[in-house]
C-alpha positions as a Markdown table, in Angstrom:
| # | Residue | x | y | z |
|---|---|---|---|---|
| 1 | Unk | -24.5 | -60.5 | -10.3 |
| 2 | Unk | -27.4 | -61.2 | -7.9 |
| 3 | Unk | -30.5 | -63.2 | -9.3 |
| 4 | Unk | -33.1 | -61.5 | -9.8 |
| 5 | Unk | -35.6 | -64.4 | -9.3 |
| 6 | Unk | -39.0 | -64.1 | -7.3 |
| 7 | Unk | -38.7 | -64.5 | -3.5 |
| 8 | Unk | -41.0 | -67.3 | -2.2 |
| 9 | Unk | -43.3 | -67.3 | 0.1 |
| 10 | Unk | -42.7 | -66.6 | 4.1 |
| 11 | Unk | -33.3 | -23.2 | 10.0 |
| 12 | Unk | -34.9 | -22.7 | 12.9 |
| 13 | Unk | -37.9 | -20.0 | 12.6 |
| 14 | Unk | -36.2 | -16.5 | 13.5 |
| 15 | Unk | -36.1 | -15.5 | 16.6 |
| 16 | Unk | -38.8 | -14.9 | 19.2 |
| 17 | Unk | -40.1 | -11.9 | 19.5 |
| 18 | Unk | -40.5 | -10.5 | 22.7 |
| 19 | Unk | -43.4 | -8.0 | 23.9 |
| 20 | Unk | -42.2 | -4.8 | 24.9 |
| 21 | Unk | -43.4 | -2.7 | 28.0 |
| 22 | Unk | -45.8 | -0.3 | 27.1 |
| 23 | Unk | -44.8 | 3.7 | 26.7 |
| 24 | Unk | -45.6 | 5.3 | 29.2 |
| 25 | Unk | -48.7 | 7.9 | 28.9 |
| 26 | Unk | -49.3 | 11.2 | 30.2 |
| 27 | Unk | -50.9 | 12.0 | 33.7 |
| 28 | Unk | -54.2 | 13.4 | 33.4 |
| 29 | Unk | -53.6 | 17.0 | 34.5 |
| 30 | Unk | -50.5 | 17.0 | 31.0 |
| 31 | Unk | -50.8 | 17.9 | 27.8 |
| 32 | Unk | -49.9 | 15.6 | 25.0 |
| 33 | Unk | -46.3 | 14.6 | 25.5 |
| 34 | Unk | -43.5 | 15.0 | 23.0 |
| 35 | Unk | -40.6 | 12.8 | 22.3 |
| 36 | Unk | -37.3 | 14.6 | 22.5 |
| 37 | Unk | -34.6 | 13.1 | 20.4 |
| 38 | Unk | -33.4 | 10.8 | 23.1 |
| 39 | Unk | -36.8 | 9.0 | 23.6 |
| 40 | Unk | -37.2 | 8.9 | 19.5 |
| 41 | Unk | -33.8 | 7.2 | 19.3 |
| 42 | Unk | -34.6 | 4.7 | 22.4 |
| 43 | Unk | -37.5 | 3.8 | 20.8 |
| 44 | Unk | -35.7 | 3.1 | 17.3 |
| 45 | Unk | -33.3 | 1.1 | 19.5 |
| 46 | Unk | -36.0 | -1.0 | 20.7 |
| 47 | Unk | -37.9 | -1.3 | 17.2 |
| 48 | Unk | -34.7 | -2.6 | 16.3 |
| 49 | Unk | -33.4 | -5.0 | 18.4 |
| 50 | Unk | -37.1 | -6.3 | 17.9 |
| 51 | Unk | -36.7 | -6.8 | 14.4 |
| 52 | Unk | -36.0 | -10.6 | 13.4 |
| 53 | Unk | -32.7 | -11.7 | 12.2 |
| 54 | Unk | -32.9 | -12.7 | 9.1 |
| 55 | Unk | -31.3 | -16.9 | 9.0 |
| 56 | Unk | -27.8 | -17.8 | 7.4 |
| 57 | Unk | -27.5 | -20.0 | 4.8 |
| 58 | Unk | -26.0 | -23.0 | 7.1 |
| 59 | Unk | -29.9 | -22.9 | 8.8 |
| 60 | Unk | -31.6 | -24.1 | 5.8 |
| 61 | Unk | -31.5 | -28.1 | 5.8 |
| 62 | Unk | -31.8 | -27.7 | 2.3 |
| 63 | Unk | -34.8 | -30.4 | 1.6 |
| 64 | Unk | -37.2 | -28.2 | 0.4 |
| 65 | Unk | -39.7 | -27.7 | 3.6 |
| 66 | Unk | -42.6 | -25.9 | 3.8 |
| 67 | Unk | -42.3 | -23.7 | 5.8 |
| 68 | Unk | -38.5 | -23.3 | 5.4 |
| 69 | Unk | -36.8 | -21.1 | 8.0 |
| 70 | Unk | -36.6 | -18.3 | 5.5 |
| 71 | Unk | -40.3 | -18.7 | 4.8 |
| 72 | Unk | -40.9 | -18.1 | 8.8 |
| 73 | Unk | -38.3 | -15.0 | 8.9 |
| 74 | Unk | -40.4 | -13.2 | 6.2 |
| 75 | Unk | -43.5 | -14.0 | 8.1 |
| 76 | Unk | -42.1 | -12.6 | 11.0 |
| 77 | Unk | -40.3 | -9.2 | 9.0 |
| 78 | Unk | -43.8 | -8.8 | 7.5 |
| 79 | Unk | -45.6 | -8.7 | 11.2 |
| 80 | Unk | -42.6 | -7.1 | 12.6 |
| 81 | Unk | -42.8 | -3.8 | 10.1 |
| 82 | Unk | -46.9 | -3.7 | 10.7 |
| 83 | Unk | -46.4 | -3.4 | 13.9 |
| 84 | Unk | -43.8 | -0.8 | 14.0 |
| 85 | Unk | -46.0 | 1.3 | 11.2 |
| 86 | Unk | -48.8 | 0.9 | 13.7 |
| 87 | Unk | -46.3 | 2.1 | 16.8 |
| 88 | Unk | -47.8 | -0.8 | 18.7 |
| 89 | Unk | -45.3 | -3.1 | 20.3 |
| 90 | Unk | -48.1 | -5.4 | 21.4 |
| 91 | Unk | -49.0 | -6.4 | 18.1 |
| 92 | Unk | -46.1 | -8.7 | 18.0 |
| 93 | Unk | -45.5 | -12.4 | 19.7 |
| 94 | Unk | -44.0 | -15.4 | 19.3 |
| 95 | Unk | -43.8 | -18.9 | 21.2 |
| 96 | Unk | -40.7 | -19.9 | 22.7 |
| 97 | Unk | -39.3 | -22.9 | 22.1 |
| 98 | Unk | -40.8 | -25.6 | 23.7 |
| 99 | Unk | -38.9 | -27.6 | 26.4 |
| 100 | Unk | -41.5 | -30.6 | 26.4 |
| 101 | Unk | -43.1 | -32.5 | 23.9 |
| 102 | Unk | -46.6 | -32.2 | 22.9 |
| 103 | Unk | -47.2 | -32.2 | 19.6 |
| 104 | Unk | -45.0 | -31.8 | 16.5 |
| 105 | Unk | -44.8 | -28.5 | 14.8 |
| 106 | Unk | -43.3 | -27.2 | 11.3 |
| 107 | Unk | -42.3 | -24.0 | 12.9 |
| 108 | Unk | -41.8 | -24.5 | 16.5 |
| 109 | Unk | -38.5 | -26.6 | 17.7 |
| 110 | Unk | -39.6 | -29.2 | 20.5 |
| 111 | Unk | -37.1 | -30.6 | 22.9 |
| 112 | Unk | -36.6 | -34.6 | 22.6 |
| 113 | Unk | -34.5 | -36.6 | 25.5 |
| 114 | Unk | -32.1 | -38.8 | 23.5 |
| 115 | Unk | -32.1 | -41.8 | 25.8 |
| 116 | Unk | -29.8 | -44.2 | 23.9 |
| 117 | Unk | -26.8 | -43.9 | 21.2 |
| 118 | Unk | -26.1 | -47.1 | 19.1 |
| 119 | Unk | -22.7 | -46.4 | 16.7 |
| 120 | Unk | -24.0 | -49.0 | 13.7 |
| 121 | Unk | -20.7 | -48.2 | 11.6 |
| 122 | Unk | -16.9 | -46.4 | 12.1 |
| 123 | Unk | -19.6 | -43.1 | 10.7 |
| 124 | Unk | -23.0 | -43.9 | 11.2 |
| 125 | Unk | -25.2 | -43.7 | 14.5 |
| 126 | Unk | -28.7 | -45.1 | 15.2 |
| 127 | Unk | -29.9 | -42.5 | 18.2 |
| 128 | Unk | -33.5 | -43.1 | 20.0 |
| 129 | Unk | -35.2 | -40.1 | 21.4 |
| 130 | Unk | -38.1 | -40.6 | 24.2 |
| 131 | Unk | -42.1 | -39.9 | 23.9 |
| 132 | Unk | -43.8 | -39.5 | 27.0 |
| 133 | Unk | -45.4 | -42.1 | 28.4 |
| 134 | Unk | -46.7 | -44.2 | 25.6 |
| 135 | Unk | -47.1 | -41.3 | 22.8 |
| 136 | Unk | -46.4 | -41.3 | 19.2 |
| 137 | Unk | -44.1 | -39.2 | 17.2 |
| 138 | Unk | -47.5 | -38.8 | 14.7 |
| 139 | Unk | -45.2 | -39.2 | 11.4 |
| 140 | Unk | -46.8 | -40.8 | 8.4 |
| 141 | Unk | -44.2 | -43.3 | 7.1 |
| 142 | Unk | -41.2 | -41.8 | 5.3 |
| 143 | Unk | -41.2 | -38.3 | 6.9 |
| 144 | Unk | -38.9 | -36.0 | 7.8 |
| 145 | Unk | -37.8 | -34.0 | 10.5 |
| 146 | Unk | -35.4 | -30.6 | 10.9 |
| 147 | Unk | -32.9 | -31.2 | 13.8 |
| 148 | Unk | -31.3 | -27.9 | 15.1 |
| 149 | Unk | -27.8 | -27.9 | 16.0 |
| 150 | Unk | -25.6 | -25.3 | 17.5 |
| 151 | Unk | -21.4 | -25.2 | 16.9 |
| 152 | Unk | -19.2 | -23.0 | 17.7 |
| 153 | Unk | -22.2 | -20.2 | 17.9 |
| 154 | Unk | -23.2 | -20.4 | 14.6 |
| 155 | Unk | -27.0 | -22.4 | 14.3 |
| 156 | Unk | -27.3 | -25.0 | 11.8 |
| 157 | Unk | -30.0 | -27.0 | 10.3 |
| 158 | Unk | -30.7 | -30.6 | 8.9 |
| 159 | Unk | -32.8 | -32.9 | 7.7 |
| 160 | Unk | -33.2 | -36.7 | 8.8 |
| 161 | Unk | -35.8 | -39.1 | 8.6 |
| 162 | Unk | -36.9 | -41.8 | 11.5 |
| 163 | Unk | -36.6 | -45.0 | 11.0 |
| 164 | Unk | -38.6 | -46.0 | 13.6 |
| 165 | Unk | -41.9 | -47.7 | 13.1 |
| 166 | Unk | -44.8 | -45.0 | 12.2 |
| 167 | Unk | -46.9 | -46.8 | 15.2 |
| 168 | Unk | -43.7 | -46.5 | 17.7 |
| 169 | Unk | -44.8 | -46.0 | 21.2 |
| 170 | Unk | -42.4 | -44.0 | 23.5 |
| 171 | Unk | -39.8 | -43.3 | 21.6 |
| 172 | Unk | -38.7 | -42.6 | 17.6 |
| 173 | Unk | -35.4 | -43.7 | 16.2 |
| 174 | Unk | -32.6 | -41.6 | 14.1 |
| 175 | Unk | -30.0 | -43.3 | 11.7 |
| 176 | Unk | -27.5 | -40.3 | 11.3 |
| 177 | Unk | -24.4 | -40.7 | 9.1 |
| 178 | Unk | -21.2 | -38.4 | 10.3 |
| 179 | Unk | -19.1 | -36.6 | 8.3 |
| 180 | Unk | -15.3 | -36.0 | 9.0 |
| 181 | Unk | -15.6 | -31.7 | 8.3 |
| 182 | Unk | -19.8 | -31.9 | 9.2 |
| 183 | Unk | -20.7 | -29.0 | 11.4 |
| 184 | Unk | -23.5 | -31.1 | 12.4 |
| 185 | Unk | -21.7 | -33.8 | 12.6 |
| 186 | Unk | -19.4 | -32.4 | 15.4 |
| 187 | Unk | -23.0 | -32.0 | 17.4 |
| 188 | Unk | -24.3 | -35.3 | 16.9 |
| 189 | Unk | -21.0 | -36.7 | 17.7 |
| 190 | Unk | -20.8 | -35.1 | 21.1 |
| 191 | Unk | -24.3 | -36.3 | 22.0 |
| 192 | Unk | -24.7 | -38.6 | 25.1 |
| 193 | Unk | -28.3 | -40.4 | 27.0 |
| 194 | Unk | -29.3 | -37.9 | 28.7 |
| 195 | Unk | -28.5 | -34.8 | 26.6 |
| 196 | Unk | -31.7 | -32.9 | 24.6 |
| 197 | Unk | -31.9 | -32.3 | 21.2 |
| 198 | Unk | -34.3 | -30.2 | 19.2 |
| 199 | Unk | -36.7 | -31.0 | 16.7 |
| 200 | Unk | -39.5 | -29.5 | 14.3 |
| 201 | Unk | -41.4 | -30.9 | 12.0 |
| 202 | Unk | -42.7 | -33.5 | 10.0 |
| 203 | Unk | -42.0 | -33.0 | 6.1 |
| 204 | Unk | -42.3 | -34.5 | 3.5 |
| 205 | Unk | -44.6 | -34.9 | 0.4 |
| 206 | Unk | -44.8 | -38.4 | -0.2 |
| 207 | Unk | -48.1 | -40.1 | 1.8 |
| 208 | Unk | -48.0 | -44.2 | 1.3 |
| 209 | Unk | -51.6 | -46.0 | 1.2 |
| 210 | Unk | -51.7 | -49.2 | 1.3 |
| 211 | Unk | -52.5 | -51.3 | -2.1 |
| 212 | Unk | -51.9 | -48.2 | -3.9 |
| 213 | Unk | -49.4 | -49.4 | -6.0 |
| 214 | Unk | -49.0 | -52.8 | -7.4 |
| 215 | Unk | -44.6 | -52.9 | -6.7 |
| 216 | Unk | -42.8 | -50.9 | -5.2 |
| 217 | Unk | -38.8 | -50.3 | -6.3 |
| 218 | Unk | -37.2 | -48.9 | -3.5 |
| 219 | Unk | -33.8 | -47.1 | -4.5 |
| 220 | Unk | -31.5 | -45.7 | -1.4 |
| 221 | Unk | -28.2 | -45.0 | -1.5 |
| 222 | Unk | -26.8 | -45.0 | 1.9 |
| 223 | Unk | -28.7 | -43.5 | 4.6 |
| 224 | Unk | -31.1 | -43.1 | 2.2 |
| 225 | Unk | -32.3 | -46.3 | 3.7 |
| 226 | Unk | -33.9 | -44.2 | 6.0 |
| 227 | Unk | -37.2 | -43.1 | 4.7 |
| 228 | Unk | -37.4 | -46.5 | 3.1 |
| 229 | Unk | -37.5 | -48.5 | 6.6 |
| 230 | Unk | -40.5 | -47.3 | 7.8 |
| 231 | Unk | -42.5 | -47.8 | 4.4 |
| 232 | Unk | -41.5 | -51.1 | 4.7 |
| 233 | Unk | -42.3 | -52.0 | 8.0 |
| 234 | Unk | -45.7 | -50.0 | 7.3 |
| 235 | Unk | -46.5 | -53.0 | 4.5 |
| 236 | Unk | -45.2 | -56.0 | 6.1 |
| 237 | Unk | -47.4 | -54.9 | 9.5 |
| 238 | Unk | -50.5 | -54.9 | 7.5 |
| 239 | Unk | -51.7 | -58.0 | 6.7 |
| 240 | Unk | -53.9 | -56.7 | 3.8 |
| 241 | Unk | -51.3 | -54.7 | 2.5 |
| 242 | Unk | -50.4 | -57.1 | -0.7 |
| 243 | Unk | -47.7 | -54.9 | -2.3 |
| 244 | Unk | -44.8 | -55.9 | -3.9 |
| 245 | Unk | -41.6 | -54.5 | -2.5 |
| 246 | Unk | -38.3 | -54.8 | -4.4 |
| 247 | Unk | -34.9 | -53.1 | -2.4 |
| 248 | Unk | -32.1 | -52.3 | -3.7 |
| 249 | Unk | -29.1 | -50.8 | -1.2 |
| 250 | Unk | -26.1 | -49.3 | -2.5 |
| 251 | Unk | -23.9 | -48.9 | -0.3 |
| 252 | Unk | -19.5 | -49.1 | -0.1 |
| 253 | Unk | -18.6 | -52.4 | 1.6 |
| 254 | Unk | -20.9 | -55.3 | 2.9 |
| 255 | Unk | -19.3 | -53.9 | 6.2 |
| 256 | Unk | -21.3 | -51.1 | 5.6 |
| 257 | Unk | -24.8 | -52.1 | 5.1 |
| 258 | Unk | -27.2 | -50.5 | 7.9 |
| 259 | Unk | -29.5 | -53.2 | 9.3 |
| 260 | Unk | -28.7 | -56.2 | 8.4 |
| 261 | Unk | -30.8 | -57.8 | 10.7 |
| 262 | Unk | -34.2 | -56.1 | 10.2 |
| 263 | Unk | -33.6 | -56.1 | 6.3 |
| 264 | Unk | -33.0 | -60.1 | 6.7 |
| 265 | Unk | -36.4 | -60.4 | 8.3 |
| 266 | Unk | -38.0 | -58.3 | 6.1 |
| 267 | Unk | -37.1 | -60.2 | 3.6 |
| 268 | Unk | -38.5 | -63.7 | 4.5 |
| 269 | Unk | -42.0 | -61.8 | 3.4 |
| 270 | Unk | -43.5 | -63.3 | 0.6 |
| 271 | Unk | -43.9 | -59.8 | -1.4 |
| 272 | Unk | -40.7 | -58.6 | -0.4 |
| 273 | Unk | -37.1 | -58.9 | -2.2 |
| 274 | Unk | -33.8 | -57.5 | -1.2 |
| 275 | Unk | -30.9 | -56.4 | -3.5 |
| 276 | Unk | -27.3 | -55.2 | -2.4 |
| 277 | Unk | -24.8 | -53.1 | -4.6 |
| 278 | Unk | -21.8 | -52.9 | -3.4 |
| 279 | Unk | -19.2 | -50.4 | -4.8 |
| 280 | Unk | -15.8 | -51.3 | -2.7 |
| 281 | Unk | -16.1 | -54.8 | -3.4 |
| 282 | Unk | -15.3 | -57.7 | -5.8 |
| 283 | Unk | -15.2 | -61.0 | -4.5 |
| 284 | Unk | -18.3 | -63.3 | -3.9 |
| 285 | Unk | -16.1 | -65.9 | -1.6 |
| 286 | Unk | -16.1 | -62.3 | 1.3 |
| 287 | Unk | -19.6 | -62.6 | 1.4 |
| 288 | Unk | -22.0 | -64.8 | 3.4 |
| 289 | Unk | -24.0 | -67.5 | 1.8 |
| 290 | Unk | -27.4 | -65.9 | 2.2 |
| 291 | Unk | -26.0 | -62.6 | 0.2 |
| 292 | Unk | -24.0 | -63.8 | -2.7 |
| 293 | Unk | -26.9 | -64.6 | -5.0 |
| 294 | Unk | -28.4 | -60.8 | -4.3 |
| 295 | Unk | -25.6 | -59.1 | -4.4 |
| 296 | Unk | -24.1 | -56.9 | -7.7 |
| 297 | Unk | -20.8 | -55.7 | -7.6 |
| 298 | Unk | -20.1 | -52.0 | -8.7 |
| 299 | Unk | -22.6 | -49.5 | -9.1 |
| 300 | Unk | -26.2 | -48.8 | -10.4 |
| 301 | Unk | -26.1 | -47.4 | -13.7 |
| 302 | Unk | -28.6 | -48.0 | -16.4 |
| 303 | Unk | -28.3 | -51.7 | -17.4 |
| 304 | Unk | -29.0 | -52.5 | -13.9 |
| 305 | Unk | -32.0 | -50.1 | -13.6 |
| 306 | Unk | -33.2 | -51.6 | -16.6 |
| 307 | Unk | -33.0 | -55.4 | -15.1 |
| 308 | Unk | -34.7 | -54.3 | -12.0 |
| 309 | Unk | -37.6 | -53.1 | -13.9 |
| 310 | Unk | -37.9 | -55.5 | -16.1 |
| 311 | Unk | -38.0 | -58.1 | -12.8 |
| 312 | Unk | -40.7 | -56.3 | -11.3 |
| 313 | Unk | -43.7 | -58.5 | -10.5 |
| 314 | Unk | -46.3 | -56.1 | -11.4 |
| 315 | Unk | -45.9 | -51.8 | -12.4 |
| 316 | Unk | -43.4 | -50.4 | -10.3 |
| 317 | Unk | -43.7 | -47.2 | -8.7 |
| 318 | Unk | -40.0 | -46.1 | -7.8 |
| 319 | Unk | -38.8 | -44.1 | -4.6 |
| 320 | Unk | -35.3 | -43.2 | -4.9 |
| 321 | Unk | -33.1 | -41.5 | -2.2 |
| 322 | Unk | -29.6 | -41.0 | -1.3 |
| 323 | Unk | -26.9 | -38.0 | -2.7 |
| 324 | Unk | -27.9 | -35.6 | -4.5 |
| 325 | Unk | -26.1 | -37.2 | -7.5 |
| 326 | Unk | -27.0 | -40.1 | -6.7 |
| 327 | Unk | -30.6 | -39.1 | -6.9 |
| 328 | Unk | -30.2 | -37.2 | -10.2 |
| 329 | Unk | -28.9 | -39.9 | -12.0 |
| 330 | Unk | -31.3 | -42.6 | -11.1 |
| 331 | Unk | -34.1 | -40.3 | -11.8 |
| 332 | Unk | -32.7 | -40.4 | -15.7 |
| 333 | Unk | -32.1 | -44.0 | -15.1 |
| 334 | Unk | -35.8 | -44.5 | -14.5 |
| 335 | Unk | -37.0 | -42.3 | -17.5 |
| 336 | Unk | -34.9 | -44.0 | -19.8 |
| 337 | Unk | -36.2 | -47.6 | -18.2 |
| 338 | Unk | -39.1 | -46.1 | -19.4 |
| 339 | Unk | -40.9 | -44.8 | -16.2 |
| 340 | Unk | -42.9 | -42.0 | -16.2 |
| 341 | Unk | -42.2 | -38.9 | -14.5 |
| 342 | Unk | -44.8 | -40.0 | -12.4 |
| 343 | Unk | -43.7 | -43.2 | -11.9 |
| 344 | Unk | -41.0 | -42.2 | -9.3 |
| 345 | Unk | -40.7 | -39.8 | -6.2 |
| 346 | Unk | -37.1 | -38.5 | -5.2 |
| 347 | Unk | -37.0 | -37.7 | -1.7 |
């Protein structure tokens, strides 16, 4: 059982649409022309392959973005059937995508050069993308992005979450976990430096401020580390931010814990305190030194929740991420802990 003492001081948008030629008009010396029944059915034809497409179900990420790709089709439906009750094929337009980055977008994928891949576990990759020059990504900490992948023809979407500091010059940082069946795991598997990648965003509806509240009980299962590392960092670079940070990870085996050596340093910050839960596990002796006294073996149910709150140095807001069971159950964890509902935010 670790101790829980104080820590000292230290879906794509649909598819473009294209602008069609205009008809043609009638010489001046003509009457008004008539369609026959071939020029009315060309012109259906090209109404139709006009008309946007409406996304499949493996295009939605799933995280609840705004706009979602199914939120952009029925934009694009909408302007697509005014324009064709107008007869006016110049009505509609869209933006390709954009082969070079200039500034994020929620509905327009950007191209990113990934210029290094870094396999942290047998599953789990830690990919950087490059900025020009000495840009920034413009994410407020704990943000999301859509990547866009493509297998085997059919277009898939998901949502990760960089990891990267928010003030990252250059470049931003991905920690992507693979799965053995994954469609999108087959993409990000194959990627190399050098290939391109595609991105839109940011998302997300949590915005830290610093000193906003007094502790904060950071929850992640997994790679929900992810929107948690950039949160941190956000506190620990900011000298007058004087929040409390308590961490818990849950993850398998001590094997696989993601970044051991930036949680390590984190944690030699007076306000900040980092926990371990490890399900696959059950011997202290396996363990180095500096991890057996934080360290719980098993997994985090209620009693645990309950300790950690109770340790909490001053009112703990809770930010909880992982599975979507994971997520579900820690939520009722929290309530019965006796957090508000609006003590917590599930990402």
């Amino acid at each position: 059982m670790f101790s829980l003492s104080n820590a000292g001081k230290g879906a794509g948008p649909g598819p473009t649409l294209g602008r069609a030629p205009s008809c043609p008009h009638p010489l001046p010396d003509q009457g008004p022309l008539t369609m026959d029944k071939g020029e009315e059915d060309d012109e259906e034809e090209a109404w139709l392959q006009l008309r946007p497409v409406e996304p499949l179900p493996s295009q939605c990420c799933g995280s609840g973005c705004s706009p979602c790709v199914f939120d952009l089709y029925q934009r694009d439906l909408a302007s697509w059937e005014a324009a064709r009750a107008s007869k006016d094929m110049s009505l509609l337009s869209g933006e390709e995508t954009q082969s070079c980055p200039s500034k994020l977008s929620p509905e327009t994928f950007l191209a990113f050069l990934i210029s290094a891949t870094d396999r942290l576990t047998k599953d789990t990759y830690l990919v950087r993308f490059a900025l020009p020059g000495n840009s920034q990504l413009g994410l407020r900490p704990g943000q999301h992005l859509i990547l866009r992948g493509i297998v085997d023809g059919l277009e898939i979407q998901r949502a990760y979450t960089p990891i990267s500091p928010a003030n990252a010059k250059g470049y931003f940082e991905v920690l992507i976990k693979c799965y053995q069946t994954g469609l999108m795991s087959q993409y990000v598997e194959s990627w190399k430096a050098g290939d391109t990648a595609f991105w839109r965003g940011p998302f997300g509806g949590f915005f830290y401020k610093p000193n906003q509240y007094g502790e904060l009980l950071m929850l992640a299962a997994g790679t929900g580390l992810a929107p948690m590392v950039p949160i941190l960092q956000s506190i620990t670079d900011n000298a007058e931010d004087e929040t409390f940070i308590t961490l818990v990870g849950c993850f398998k085996t001590f094997e696989g814990i993601y970044l051991k050596t930036f949680l390590g340093e984190q944690a030699r910050f007076w306000n900040v305190r980092t926990f371990f839960v490890l399900s696959q596990e059950n011997s202290l002796e396996q363990l180095p030194w500096s991890y057996r006294d934080k360290t719980h073996f098993g997994r985090l149910g209620q009693d645990l929740i309950e300790e950690l709150v109770g340790s909490c140095r001053r009112k703990p807001f809770a930010l909880v991420c992982g599975s979507a069971e994971f997520t579900k159950d820690v939520a009722g964890y929290l309530l019965s802990a006796g957090l508000a509902e609006d003590s917590y935010f599930l990402f």
